[in-house]
Tab-separated table of C-alpha atoms in Angstrom:
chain	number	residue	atom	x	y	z
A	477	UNK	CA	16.527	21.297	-13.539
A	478	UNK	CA	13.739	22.816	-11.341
A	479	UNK	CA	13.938	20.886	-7.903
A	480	UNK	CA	10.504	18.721	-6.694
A	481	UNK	CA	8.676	19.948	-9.853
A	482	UNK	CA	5.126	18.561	-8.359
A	483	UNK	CA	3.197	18.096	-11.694
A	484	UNK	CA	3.333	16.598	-15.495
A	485	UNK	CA	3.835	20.290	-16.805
A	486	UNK	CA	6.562	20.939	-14.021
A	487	UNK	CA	8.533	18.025	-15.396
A	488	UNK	CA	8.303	18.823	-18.769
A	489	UNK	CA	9.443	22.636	-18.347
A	490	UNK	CA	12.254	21.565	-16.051
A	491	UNK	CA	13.895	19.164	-19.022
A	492	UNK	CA	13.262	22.039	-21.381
A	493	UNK	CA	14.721	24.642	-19.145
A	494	UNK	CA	17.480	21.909	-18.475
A	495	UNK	CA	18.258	20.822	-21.908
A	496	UNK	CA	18.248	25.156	-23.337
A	497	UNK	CA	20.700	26.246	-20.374
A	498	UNK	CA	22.856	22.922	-20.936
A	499	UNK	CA	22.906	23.781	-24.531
A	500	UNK	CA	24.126	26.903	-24.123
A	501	UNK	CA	26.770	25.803	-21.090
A	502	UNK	CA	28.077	23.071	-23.938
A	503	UNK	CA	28.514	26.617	-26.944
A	504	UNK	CA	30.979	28.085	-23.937
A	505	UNK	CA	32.558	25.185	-22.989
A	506	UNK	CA	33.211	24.777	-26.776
A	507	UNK	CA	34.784	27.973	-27.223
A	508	UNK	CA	37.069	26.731	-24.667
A	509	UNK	CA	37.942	23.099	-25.676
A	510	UNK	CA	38.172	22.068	-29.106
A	511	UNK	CA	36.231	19.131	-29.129
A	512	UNK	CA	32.974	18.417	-31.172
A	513	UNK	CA	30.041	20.681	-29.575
A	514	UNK	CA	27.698	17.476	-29.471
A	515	UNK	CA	30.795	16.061	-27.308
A	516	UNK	CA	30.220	19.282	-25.327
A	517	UNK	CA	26.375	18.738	-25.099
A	518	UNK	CA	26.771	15.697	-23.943
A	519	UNK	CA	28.712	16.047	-21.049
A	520	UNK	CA	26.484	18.949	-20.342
A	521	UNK	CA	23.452	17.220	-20.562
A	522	UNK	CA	24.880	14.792	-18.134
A	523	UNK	CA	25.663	16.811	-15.191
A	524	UNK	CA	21.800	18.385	-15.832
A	525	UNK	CA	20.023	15.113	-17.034
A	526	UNK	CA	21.362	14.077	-13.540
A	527	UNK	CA	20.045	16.296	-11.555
A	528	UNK	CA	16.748	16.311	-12.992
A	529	UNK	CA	16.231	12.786	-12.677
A	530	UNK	CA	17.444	12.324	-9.247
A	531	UNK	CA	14.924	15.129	-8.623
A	532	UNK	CA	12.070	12.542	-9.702
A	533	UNK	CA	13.460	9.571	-8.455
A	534	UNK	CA	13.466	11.330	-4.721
A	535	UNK	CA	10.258	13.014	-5.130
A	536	UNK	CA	8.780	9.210	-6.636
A	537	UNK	CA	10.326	7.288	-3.892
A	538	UNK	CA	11.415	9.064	-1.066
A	539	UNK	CA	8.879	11.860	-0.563
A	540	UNK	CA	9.411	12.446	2.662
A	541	UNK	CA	12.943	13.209	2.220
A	542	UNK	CA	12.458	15.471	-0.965
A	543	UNK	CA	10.308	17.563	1.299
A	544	UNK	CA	13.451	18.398	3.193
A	545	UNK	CA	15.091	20.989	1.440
A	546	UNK	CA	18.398	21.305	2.091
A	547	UNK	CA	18.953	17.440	2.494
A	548	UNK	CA	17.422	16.514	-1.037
A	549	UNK	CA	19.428	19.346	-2.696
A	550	UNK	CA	22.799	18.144	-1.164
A	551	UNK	CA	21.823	14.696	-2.188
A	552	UNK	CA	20.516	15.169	-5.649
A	553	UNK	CA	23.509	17.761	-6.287
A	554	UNK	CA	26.208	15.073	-5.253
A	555	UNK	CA	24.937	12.212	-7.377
A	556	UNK	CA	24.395	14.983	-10.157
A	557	UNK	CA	28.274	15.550	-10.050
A	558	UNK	CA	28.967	12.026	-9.415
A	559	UNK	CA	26.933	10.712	-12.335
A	560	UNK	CA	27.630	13.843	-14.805
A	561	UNK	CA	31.429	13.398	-13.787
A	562	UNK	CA	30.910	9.886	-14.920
A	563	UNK	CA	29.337	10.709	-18.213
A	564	UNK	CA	32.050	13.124	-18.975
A	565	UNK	CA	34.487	10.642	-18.424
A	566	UNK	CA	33.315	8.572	-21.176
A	567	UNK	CA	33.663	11.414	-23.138
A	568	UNK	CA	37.395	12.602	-23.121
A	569	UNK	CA	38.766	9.283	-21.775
A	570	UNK	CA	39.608	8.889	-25.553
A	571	UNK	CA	42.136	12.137	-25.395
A	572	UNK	CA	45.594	12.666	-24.371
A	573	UNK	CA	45.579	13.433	-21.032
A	574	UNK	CA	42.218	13.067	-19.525
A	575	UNK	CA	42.516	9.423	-19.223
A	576	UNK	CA	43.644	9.903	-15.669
A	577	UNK	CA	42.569	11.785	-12.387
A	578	UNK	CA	44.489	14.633	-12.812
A	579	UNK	CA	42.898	15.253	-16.529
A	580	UNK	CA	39.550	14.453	-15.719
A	581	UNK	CA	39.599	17.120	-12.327
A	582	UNK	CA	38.878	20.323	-13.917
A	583	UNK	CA	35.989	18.439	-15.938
A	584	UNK	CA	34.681	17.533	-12.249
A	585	UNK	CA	35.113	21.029	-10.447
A	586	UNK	CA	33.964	22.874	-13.615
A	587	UNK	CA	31.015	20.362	-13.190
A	588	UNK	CA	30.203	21.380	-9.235
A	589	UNK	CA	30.020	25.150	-10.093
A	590	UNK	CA	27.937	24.358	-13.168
A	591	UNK	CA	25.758	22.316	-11.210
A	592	UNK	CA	25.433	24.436	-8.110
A	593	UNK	CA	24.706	27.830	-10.348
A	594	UNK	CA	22.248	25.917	-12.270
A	595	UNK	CA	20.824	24.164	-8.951
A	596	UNK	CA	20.450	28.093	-7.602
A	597	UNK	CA	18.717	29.368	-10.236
A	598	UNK	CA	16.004	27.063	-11.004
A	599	UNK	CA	15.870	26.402	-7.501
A	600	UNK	CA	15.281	30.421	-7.021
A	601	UNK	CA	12.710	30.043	-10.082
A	602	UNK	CA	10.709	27.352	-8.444
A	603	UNK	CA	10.339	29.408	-4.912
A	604	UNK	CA	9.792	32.559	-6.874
A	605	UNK	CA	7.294	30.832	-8.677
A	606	UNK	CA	5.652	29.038	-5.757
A	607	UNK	CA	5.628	32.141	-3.557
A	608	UNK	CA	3.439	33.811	-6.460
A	609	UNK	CA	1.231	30.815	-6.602
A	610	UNK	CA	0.740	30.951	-2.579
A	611	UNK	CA	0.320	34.808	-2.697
A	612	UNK	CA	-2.343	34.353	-5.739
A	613	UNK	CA	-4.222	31.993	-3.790
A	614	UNK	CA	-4.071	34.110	-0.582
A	615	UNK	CA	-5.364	36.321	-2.607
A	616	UNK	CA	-8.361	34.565	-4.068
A	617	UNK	CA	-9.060	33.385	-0.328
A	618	UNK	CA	-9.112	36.910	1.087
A	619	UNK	CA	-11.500	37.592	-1.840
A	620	UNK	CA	-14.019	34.331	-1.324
A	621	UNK	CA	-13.829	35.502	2.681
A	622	UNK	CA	-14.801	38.926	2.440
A	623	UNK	CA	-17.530	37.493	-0.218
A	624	UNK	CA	-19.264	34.983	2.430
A	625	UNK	CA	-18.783	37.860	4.853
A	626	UNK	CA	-21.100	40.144	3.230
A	627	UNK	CA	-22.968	37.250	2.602
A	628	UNK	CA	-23.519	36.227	5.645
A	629	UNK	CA	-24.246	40.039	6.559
A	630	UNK	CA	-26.997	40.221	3.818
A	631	UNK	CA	-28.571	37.035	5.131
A	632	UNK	CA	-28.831	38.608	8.521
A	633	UNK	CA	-30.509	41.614	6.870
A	634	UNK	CA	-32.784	39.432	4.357
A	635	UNK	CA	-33.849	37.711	8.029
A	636	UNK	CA	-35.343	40.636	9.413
A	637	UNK	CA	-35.947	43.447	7.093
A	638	UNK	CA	-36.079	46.123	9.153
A	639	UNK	CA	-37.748	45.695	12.796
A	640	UNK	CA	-38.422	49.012	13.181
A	641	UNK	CA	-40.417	49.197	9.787
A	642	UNK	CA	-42.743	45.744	10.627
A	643	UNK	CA	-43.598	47.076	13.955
A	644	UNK	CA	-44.888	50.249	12.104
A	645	UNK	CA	-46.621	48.552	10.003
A	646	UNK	CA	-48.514	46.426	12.214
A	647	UNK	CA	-49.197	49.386	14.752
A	648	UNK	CA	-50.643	51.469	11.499
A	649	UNK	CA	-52.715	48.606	10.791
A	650	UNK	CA	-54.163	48.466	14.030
A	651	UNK	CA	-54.845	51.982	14.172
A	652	UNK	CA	-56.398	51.873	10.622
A	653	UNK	CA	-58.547	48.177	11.501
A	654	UNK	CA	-61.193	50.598	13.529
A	655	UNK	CA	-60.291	53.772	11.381
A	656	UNK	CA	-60.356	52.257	7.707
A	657	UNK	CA	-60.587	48.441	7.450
A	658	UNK	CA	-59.967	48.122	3.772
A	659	UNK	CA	-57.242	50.561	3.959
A	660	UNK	CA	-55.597	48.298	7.138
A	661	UNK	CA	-56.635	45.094	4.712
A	662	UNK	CA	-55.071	46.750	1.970
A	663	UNK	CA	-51.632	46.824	4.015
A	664	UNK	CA	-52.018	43.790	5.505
A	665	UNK	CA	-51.888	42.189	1.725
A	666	UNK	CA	-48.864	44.254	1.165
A	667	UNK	CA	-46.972	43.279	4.027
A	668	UNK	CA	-47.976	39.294	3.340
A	669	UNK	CA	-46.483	40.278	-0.478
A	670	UNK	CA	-43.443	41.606	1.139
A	671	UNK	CA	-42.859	39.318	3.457
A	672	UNK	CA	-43.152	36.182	0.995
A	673	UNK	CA	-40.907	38.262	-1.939
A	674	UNK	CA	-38.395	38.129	1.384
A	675	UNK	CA	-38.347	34.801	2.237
A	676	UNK	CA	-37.667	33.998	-1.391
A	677	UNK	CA	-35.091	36.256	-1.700
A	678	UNK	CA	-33.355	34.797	1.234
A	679	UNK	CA	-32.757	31.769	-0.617
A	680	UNK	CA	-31.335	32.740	-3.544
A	681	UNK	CA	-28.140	34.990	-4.071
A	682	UNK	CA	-29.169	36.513	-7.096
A	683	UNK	CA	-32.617	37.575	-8.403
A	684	UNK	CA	-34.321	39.045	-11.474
A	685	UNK	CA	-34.417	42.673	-11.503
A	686	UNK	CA	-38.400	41.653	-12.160
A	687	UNK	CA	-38.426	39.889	-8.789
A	688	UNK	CA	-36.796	42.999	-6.937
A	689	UNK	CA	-38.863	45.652	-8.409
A	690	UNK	CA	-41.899	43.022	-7.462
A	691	UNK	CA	-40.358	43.244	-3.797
A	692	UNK	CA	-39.759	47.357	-3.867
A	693	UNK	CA	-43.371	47.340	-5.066
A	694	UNK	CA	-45.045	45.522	-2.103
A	695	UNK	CA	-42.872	47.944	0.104
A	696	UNK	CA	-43.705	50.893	-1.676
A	697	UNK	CA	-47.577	50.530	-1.349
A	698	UNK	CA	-47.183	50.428	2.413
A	699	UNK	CA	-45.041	53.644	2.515
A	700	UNK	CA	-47.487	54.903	0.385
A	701	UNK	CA	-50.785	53.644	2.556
A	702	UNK	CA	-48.738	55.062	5.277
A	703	UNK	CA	-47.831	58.534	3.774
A	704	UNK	CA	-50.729	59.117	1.683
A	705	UNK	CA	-50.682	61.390	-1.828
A	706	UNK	CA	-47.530	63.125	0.038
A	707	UNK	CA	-45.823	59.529	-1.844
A	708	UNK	CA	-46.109	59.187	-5.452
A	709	UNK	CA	-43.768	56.461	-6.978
A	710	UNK	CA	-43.181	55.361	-10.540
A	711	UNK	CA	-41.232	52.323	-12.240
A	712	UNK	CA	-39.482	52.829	-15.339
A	713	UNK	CA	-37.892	49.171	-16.139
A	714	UNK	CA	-36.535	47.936	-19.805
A	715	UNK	CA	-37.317	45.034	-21.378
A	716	UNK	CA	-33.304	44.428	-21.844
A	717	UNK	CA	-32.913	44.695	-18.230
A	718	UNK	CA	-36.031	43.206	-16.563
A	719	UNK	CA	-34.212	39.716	-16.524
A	720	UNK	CA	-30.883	40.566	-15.452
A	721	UNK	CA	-30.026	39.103	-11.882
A	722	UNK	CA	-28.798	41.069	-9.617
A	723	UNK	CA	-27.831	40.460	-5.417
A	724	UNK	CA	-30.924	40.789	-3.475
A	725	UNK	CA	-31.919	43.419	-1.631
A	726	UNK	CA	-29.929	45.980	-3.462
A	727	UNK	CA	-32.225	49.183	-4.141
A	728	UNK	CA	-34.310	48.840	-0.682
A	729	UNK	CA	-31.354	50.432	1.184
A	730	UNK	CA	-31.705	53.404	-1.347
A	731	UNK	CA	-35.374	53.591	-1.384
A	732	UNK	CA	-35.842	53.564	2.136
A	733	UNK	CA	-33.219	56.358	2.227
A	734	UNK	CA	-35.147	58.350	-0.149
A	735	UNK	CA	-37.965	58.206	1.943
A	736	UNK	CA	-36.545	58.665	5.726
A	737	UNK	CA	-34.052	61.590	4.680
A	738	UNK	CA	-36.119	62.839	1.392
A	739	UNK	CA	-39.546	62.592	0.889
A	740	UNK	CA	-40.848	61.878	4.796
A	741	UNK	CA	-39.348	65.583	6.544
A	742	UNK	CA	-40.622	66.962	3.721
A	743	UNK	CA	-44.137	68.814	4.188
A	744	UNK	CA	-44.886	67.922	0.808
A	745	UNK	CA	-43.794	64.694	0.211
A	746	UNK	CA	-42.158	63.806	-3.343
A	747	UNK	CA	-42.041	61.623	-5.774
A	748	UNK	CA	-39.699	58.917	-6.130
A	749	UNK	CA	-38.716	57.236	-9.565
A	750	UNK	CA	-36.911	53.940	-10.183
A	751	UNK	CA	-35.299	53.290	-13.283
A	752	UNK	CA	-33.160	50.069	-14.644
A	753	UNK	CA	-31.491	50.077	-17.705
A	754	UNK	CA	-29.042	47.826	-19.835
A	755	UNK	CA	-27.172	47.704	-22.813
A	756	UNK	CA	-24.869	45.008	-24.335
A	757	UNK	CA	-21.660	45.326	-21.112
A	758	UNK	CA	-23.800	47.326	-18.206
A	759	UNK	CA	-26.758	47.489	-16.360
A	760	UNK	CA	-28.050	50.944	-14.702
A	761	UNK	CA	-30.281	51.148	-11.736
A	762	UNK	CA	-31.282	54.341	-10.379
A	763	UNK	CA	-33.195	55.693	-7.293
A	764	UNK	CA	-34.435	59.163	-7.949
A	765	UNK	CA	-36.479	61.604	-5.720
A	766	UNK	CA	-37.443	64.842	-5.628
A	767	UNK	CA	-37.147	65.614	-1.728
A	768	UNK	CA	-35.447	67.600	0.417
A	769	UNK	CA	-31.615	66.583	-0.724
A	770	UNK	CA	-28.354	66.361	0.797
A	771	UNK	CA	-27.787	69.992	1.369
A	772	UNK	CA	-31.004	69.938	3.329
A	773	UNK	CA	-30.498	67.318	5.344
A	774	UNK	CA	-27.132	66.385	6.425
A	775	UNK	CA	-28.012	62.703	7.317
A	776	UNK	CA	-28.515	61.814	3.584
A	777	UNK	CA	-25.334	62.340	3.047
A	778	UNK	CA	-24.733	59.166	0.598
A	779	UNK	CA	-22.535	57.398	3.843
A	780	UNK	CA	-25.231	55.814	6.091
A	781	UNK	CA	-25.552	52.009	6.438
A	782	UNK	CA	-27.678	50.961	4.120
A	783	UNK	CA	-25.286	52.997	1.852
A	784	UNK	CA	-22.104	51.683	3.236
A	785	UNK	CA	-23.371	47.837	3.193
A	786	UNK	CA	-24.300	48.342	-0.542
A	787	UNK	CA	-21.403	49.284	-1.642
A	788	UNK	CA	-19.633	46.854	0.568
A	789	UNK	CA	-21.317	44.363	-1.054
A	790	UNK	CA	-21.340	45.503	-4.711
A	791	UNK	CA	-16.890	45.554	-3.739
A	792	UNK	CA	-17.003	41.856	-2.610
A	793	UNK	CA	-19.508	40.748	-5.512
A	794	UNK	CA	-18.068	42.252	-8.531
A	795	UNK	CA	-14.522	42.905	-7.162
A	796	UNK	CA	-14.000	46.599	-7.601
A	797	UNK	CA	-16.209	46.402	-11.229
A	798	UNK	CA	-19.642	47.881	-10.002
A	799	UNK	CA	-20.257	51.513	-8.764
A	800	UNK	CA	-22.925	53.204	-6.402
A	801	UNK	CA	-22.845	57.397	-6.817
A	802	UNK	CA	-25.077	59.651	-4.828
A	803	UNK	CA	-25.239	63.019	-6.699
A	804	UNK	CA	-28.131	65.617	-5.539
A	805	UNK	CA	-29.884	66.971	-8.624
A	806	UNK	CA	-30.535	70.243	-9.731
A	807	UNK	CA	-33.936	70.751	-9.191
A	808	UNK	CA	-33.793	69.142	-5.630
A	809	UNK	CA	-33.754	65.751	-4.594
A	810	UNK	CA	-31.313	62.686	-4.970
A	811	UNK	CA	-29.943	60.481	-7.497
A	812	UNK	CA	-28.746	56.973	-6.106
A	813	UNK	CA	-27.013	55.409	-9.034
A	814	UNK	CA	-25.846	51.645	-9.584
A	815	UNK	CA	-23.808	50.329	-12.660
A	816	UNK	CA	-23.472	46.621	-12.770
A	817	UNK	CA	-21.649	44.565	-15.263
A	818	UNK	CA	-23.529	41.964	-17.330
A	819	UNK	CA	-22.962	38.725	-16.865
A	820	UNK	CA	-20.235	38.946	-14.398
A	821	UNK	CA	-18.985	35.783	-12.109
């Protein structure tokens, strides 16, 4: 007896809720009268039957009033009673005493506070239940906004990757063009690399752990034409997870970090070591380096930008089901970790 059910399914539980509560208004009334408990259902049935289907016919033909709440309750609850008062009539007209007013007038009061108590509760169903759809779909919203958020932030970052770094670049090239041509050529191929892996990157929303590694490569031979033997790097990719796709963008933060705050202030230098690994539910991607480490240096404390953006957008991608850890290691250096699920939406 749901009020304005809005779809096929709504219908279909309202008559079922309708015809179980009716049934089980006729097994009291039948404790109380001693007529047959069809007789009972019946006249049950007709008070809820009634409401249900004036329900419909407002909602079919007079939308704009069932929209009014208040009006198309009073309305549908009145013909409910006038219909099922009708119906139960027909019913006990046959016995002593209910063949006039005066019989038939408890029938018709009982029939107002059935009505109204069954109007209130699947009327307090259907809010309850629309309420949770709204809040669900606030919900989902919220989620889908804070997603194109951090997209929108990671396209901003894809657009530029790092002023600071391509204006080093090109002033180390044109130091090394009169110092060390092939060594300036050499980073001037690099930089082309990295700037093409970018722009294809920007594009997409997810990439191939092959692709990123391709992209941390191309940046990685500049640091290291820049820095010299103080940078040694090594990749240590599975098969299993060379495929995977993953956002964009998402180890650069943590290899530039190991650079700026590890290897780079370090006399040195370091080695850094990137690993990605998968099995059948998670994928692993580390940063490792053997530099100076967060006890050493207080800026790499795991909560800079680059940091805080990652996880930001590992939250909004994978709501809440990824993870980025930055442990120091034992023998010096830091461990960025990343666990992904597989094959998540």
């Amino acid at each position: 007896m749901m009020t304005i059910p809005m779809t096929e399914n709504g219908w279909a539980r309202s008559l079922l809720f309708t015809t179980l509560f009716c049934a089980f208004i006729a097994v009291i009334t039948a404790s109380i009268w001693s007529a047959p408990y069809y007789e009972n259902l019946m006249i049950s049935l007709g008070y809820g039957y009634s409401a249900v289907f004036m329900s419909w016919a407002l909602e079919r033909f007079v939308p704009a009033l069932a929209q009014q709440r208040t009006l198309s309750l009073a309305i549908t609850l009145s013909v409910a009673v006038a219909l099922g008062t009708v119906n139960a009539y027909f019913w006990v007209s046959k016995y002593p005493g209910f063949d006039a007013w005066d019989g038939i007038k408890p029938i018709f009061f009982l029939g107002i506070i059935f009505t109204s108590v069954s109007f209130y509760f699947f009327h307090a169903q259907e809010q309850k239940m629309k309420l949770q759809q709204a809040l669900e779909q606030t919900k989902r919203d919220k989620v889908e906004q804070e997603k194109a958020l951090v997209e929108s932030e990671l396209k901003q970052l894809q657009s530029q990757i790092e002023p600071h770094f391509l204006f080093n670049t090109l002033a180390n090239v044109s130091v090394l063009v009169d110092a060390n041509p092939e060594q300036a050529k050499v980073m001037l191929d690099k930089l082309t690399t990295l700037l093409r892996a970018s722009m294809t990157s920007h594009r997409s929303s997810h990439v191939s752990i092959t692709s990123e590694m391709e992209l941390l490569e191309a940046y990685l031979a500049i640091q290291q034409t820049r820095l010299g033997d103080r940078l040694n790097v090594k990749f240590d990719i599975s098969s299993e997870a060379s495929h995977i796709m993953i956002p964009p963008y998402l180890l650069q933060p943590l290899v530039e970090n190991a650079i700026k705050h590890g290897i780079e202030p370090s006399v040195k230098g370091g080695n850094i070591v990137i690993e990605a690994k998968a099995n059948d539910e998670h994928c692993t991607l580390k940063v490792i380096d053997n530099g100076l480490g967060l006890s050493t240096n207080n800026d790499n404390a795991g909560h800079g930008i680059g940091i805080k953006n990652a996880k930001s957008r590992l939250n909004a991608m994978y709501h809440g089901n990824a993870a980025l850890t930055i442990t120091e290691n034992v023998q010096g250096g830091v461990t960025a970790s990343i666990t992904l699920p597989i094959n998540a939406d």
